[in-house]
PDB file of C-alpha atoms in Angstrom:
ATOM      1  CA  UNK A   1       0.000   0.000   0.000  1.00 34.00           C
ATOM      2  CA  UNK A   2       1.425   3.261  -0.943  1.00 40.00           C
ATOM      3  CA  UNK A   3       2.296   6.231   1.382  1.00 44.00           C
ATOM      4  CA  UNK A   4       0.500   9.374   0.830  1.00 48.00           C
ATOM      5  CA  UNK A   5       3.317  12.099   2.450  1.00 50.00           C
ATOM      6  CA  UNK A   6       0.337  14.345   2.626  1.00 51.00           C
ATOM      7  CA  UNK A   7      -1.863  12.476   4.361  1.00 52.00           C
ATOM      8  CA  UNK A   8      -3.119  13.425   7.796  1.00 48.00           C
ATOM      9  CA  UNK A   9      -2.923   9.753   8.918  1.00 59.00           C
ATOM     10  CA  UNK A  10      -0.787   9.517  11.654  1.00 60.00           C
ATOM     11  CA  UNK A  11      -0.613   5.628  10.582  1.00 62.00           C
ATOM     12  CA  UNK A  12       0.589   6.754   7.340  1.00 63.00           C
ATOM     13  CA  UNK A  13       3.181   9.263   8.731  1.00 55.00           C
ATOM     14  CA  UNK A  14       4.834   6.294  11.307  1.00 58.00           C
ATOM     15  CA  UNK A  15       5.075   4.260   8.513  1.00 61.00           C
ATOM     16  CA  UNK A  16       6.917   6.790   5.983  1.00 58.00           C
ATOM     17  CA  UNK A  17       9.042   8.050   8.874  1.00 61.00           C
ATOM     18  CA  UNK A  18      10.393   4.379   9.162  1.00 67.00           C
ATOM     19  CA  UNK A  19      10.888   3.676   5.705  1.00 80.00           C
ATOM     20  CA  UNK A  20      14.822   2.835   4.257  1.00 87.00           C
ATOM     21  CA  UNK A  21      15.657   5.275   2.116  1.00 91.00           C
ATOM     22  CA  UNK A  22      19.211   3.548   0.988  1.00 93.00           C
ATOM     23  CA  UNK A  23      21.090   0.205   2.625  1.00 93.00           C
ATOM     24  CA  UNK A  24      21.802   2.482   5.774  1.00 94.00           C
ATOM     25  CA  UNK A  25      19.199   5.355   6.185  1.00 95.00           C
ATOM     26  CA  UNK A  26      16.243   5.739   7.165  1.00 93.00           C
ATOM     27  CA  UNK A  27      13.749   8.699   6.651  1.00 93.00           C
ATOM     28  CA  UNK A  28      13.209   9.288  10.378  1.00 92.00           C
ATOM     29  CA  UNK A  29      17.142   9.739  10.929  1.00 93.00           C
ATOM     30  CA  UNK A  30      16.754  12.640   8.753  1.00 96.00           C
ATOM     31  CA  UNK A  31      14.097  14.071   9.731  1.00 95.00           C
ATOM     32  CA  UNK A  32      14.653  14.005  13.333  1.00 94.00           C
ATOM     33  CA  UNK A  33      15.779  17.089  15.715  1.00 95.00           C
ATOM     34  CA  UNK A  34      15.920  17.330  19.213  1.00 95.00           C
ATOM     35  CA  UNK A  35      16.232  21.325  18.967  1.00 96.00           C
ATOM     36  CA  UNK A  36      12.366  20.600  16.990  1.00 96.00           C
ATOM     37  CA  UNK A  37      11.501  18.028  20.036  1.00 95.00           C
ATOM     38  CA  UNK A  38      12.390  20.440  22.779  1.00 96.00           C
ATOM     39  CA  UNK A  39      10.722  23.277  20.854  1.00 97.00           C
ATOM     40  CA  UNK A  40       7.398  20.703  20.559  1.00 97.00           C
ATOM     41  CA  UNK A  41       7.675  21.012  17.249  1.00 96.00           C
ATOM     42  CA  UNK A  42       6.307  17.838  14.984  1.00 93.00           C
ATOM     43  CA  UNK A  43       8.831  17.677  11.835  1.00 94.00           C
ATOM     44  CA  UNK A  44       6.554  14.995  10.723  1.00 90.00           C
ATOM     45  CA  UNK A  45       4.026  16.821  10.539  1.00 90.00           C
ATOM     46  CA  UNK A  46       5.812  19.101   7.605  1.00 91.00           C
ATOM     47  CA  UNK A  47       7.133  16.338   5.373  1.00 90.00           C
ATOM     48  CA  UNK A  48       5.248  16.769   2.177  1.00 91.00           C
ATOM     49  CA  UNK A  49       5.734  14.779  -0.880  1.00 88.00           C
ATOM     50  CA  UNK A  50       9.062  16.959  -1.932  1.00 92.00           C
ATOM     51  CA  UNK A  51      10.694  17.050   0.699  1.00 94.00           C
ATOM     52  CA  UNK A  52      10.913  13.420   0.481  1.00 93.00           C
ATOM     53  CA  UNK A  53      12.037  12.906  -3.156  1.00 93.00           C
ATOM     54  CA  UNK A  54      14.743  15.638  -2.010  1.00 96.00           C
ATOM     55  CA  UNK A  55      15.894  14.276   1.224  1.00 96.00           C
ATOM     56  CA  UNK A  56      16.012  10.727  -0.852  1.00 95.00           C
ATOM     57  CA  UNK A  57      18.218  12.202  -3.923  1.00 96.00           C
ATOM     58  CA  UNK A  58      20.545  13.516  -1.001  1.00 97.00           C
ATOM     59  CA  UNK A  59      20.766  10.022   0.471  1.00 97.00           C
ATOM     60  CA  UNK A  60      21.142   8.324  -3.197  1.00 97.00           C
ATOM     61  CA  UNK A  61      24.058  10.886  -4.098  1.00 97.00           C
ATOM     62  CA  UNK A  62      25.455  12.101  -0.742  1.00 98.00           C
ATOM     63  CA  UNK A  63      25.001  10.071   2.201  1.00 98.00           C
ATOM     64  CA  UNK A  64      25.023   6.716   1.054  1.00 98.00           C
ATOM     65  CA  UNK A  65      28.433   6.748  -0.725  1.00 98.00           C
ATOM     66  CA  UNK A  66      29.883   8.737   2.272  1.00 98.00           C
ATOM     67  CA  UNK A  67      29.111   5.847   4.525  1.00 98.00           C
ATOM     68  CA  UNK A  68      29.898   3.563   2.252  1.00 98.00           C
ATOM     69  CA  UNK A  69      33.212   4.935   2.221  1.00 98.00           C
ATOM     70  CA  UNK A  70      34.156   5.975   5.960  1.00 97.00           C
ATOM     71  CA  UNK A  71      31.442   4.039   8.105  1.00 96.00           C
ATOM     72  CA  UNK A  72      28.750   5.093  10.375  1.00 95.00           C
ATOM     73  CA  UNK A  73      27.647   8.591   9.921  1.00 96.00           C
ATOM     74  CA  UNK A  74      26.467  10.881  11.756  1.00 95.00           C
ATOM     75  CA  UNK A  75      23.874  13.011  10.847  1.00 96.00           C
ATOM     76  CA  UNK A  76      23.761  16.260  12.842  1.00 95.00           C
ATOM     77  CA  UNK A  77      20.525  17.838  10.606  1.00 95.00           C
ATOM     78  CA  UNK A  78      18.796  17.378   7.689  1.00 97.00           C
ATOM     79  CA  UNK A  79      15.330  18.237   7.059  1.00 97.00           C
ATOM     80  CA  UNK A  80      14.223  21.209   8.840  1.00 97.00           C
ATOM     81  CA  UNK A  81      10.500  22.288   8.845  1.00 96.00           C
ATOM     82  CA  UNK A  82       9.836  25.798   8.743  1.00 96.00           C
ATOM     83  CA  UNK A  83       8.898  26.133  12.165  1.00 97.00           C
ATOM     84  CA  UNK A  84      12.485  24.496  12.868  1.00 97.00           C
ATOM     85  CA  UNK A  85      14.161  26.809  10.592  1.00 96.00           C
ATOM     86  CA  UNK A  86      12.914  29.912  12.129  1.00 97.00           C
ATOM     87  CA  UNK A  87      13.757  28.561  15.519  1.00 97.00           C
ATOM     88  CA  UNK A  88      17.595  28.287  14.581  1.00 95.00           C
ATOM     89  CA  UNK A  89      17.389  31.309  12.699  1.00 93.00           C
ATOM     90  CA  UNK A  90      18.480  29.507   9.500  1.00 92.00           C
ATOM     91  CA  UNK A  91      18.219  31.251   5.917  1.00 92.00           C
ATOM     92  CA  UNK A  92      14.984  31.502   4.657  1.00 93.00           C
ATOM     93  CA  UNK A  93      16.410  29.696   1.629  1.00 93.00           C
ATOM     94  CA  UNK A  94      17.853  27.077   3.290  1.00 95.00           C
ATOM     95  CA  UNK A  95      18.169  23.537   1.625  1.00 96.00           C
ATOM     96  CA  UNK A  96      17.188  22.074   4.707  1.00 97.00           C
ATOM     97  CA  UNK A  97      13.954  22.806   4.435  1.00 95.00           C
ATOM     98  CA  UNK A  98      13.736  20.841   1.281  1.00 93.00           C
ATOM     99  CA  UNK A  99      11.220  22.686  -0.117  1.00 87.00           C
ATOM    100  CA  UNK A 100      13.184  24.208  -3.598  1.00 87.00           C
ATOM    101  CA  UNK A 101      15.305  21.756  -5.639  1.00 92.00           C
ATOM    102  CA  UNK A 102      17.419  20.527  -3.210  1.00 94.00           C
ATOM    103  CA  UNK A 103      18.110  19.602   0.289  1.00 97.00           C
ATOM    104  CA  UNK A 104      21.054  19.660   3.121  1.00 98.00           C
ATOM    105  CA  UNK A 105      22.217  17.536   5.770  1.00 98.00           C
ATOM    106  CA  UNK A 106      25.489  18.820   8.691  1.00 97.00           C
ATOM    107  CA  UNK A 107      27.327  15.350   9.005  1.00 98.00           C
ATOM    108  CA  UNK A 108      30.537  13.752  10.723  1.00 96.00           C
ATOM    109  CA  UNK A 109      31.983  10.572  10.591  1.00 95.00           C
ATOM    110  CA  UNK A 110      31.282   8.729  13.888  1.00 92.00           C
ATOM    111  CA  UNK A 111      34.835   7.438  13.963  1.00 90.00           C
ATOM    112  CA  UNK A 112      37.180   9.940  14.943  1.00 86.00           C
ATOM    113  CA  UNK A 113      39.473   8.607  12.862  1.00 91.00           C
ATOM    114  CA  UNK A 114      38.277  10.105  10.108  1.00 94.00           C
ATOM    115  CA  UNK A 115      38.503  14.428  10.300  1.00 93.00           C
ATOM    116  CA  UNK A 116      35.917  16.651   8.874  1.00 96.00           C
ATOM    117  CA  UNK A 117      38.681  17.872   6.966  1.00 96.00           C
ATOM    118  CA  UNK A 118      39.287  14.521   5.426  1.00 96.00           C
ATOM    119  CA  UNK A 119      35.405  13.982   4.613  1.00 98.00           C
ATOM    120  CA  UNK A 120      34.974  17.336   3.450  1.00 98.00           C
ATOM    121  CA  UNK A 121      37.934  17.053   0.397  1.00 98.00           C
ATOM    122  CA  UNK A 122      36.487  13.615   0.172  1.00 98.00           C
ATOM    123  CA  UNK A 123      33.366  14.724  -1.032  1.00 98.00           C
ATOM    124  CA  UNK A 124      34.467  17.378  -2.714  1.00 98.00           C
ATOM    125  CA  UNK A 125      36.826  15.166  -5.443  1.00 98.00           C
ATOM    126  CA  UNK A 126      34.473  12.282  -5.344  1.00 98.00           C
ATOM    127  CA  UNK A 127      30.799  13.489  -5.469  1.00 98.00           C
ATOM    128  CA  UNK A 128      28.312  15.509  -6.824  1.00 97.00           C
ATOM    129  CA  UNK A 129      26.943  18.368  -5.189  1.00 98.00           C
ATOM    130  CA  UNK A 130      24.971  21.297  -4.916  1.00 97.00           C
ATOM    131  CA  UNK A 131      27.262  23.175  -1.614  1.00 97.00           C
ATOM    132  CA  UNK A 132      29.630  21.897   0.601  1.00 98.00           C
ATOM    133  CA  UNK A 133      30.746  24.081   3.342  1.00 98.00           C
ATOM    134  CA  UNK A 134      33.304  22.894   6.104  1.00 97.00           C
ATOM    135  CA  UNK A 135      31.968  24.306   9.133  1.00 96.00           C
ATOM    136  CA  UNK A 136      33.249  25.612  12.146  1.00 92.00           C
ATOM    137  CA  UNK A 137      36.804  23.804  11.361  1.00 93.00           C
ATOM    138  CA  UNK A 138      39.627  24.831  13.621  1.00 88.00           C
ATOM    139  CA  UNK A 139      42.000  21.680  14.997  1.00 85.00           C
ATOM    140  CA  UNK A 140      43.272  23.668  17.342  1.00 85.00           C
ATOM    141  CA  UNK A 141      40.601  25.085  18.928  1.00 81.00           C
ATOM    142  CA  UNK A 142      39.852  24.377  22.839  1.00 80.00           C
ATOM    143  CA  UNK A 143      36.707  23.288  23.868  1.00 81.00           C
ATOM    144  CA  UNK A 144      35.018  25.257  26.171  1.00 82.00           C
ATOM    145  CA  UNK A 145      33.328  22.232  27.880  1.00 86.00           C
ATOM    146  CA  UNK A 146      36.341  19.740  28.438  1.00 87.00           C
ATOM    147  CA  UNK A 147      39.376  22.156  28.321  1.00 86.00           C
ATOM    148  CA  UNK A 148      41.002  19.874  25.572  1.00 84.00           C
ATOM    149  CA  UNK A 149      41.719  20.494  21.874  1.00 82.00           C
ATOM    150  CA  UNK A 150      39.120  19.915  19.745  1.00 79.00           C
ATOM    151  CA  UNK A 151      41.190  18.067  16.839  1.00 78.00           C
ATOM    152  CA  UNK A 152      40.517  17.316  13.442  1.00 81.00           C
ATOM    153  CA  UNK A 153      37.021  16.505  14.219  1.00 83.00           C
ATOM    154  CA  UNK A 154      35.698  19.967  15.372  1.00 87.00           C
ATOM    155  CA  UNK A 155      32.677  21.411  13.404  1.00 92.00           C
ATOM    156  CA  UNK A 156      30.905  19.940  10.333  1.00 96.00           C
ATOM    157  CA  UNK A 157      30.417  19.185   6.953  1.00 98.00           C
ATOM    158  CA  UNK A 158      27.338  20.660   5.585  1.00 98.00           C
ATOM    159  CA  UNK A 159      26.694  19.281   1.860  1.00 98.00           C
ATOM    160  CA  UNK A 160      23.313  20.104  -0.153  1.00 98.00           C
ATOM    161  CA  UNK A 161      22.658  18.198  -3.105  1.00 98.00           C
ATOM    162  CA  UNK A 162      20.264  19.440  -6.091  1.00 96.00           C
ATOM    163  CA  UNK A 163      17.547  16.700  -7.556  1.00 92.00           C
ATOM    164  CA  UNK A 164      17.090  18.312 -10.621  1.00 91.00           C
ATOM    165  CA  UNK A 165      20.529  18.418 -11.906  1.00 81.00           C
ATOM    166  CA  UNK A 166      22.237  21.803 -11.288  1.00 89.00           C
ATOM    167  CA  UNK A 167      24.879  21.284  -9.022  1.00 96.00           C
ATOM    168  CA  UNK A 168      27.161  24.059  -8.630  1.00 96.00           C
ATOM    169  CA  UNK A 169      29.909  21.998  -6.906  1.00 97.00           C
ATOM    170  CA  UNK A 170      30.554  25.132  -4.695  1.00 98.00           C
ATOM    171  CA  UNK A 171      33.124  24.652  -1.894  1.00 98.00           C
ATOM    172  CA  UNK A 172      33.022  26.680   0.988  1.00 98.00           C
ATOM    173  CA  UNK A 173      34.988  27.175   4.651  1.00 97.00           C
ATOM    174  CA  UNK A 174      33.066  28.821   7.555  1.00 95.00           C
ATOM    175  CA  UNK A 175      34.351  30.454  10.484  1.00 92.00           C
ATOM    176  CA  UNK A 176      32.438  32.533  12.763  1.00 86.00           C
ATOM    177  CA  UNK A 177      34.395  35.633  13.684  1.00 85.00           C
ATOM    178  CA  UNK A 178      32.956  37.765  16.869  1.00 85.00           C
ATOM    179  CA  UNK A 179      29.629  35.444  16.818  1.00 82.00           C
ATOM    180  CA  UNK A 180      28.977  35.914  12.732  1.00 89.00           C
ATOM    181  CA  UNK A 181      29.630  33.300  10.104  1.00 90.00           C
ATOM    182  CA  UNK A 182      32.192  34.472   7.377  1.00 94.00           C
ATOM    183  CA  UNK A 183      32.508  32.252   4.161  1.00 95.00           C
ATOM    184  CA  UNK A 184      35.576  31.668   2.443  1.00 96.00           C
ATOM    185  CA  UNK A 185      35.818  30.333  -1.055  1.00 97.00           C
ATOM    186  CA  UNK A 186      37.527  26.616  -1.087  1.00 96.00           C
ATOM    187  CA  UNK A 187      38.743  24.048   2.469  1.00 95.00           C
ATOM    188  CA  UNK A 188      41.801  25.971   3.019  1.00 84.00           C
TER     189      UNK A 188
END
């Protein structure tokens, strides 16, 4: 029996929300946010028929070869609802809300093995995609919590992926100077 995304079945919703999406993913992995939970807001709720085929063509392209590649993945967010979005202040454009062409997800490799360095050229001279930004990279950077350097595995890799074909394969580094994100072309 088919699942109608748009249907106001909360049977119907469960049972999309579980589905595989690829050998590793499911749907509810990427749709789920504890910043949404704690907020009581129901990302379920906002998944429409798009956002699906977008959050899918992400796992197809993206996410699937990445773990394929370096293991278990973490996924730190991917679809955002517009109620999310607003709560985190993200762009009103953002490709995590999956509502446009294409959609987003902030990952890590759950082996710290692996830096988001590594991942990030990874991706960049093995995939196709729409943005990839390394996030909040700094190696040597002490956490505020622990007192110890953060490492190679500080930040994130944010990658968005387009369904329809135009991928701009647009590399990106972002540091936040004083508070505010500053983008700098390429990893370096």
């Amino acid at each position: 029996m088919p699942i109608n995304p748009s249907s106001t079945s909360s049977k119907d919703k469960r049972r999309l929300v579980a589905m595989l999406i690829s050998t590793n993913f499911t749907l509810q992995e990427l749709v789920h946010s504890p910043t949404a939970l704690h907020a009581g807001i129901d990302q379920e709720e906002h998944l429409d028929t798009n956002a699906v085929s977008r959050i899918t063509a992400l796992v197809l392209a993206v996410l699937q070869p990445v773990r394929d590649k370096f293991g278990a993945t973490k996924i730190n967010s991917c679809f955002r609802s517009r109620p999310l979005n607003d709560l985190v202040n993200g762009s009103p454009n953002s490709s995590h809300c999956c509502s446009g062409t294409s959609s987003a997800a902030d990952i890590e490799i759950a082996s710290e093995d692996v830096s988001n360095m590594e991942l990030a050229v990874w991706i960049r001279d093995n995939l196709v995609f729409d943005q990839l930004i390394l996030e909040n990279y700094n190696p040597n950077r002490i956490s505020k919590i622990t007192g110890k350097k953060e490492g190679p595995n500080s930040g994130w890799v944010h990658v968005s992926y387009s369904a329809v074909g135009d991928n701009r394969k647009q590399v990106l580094r972002m540091v936040k100077k004083r508070g505010k994100p500053k983008y700098f072309q390429g990893l370096e």
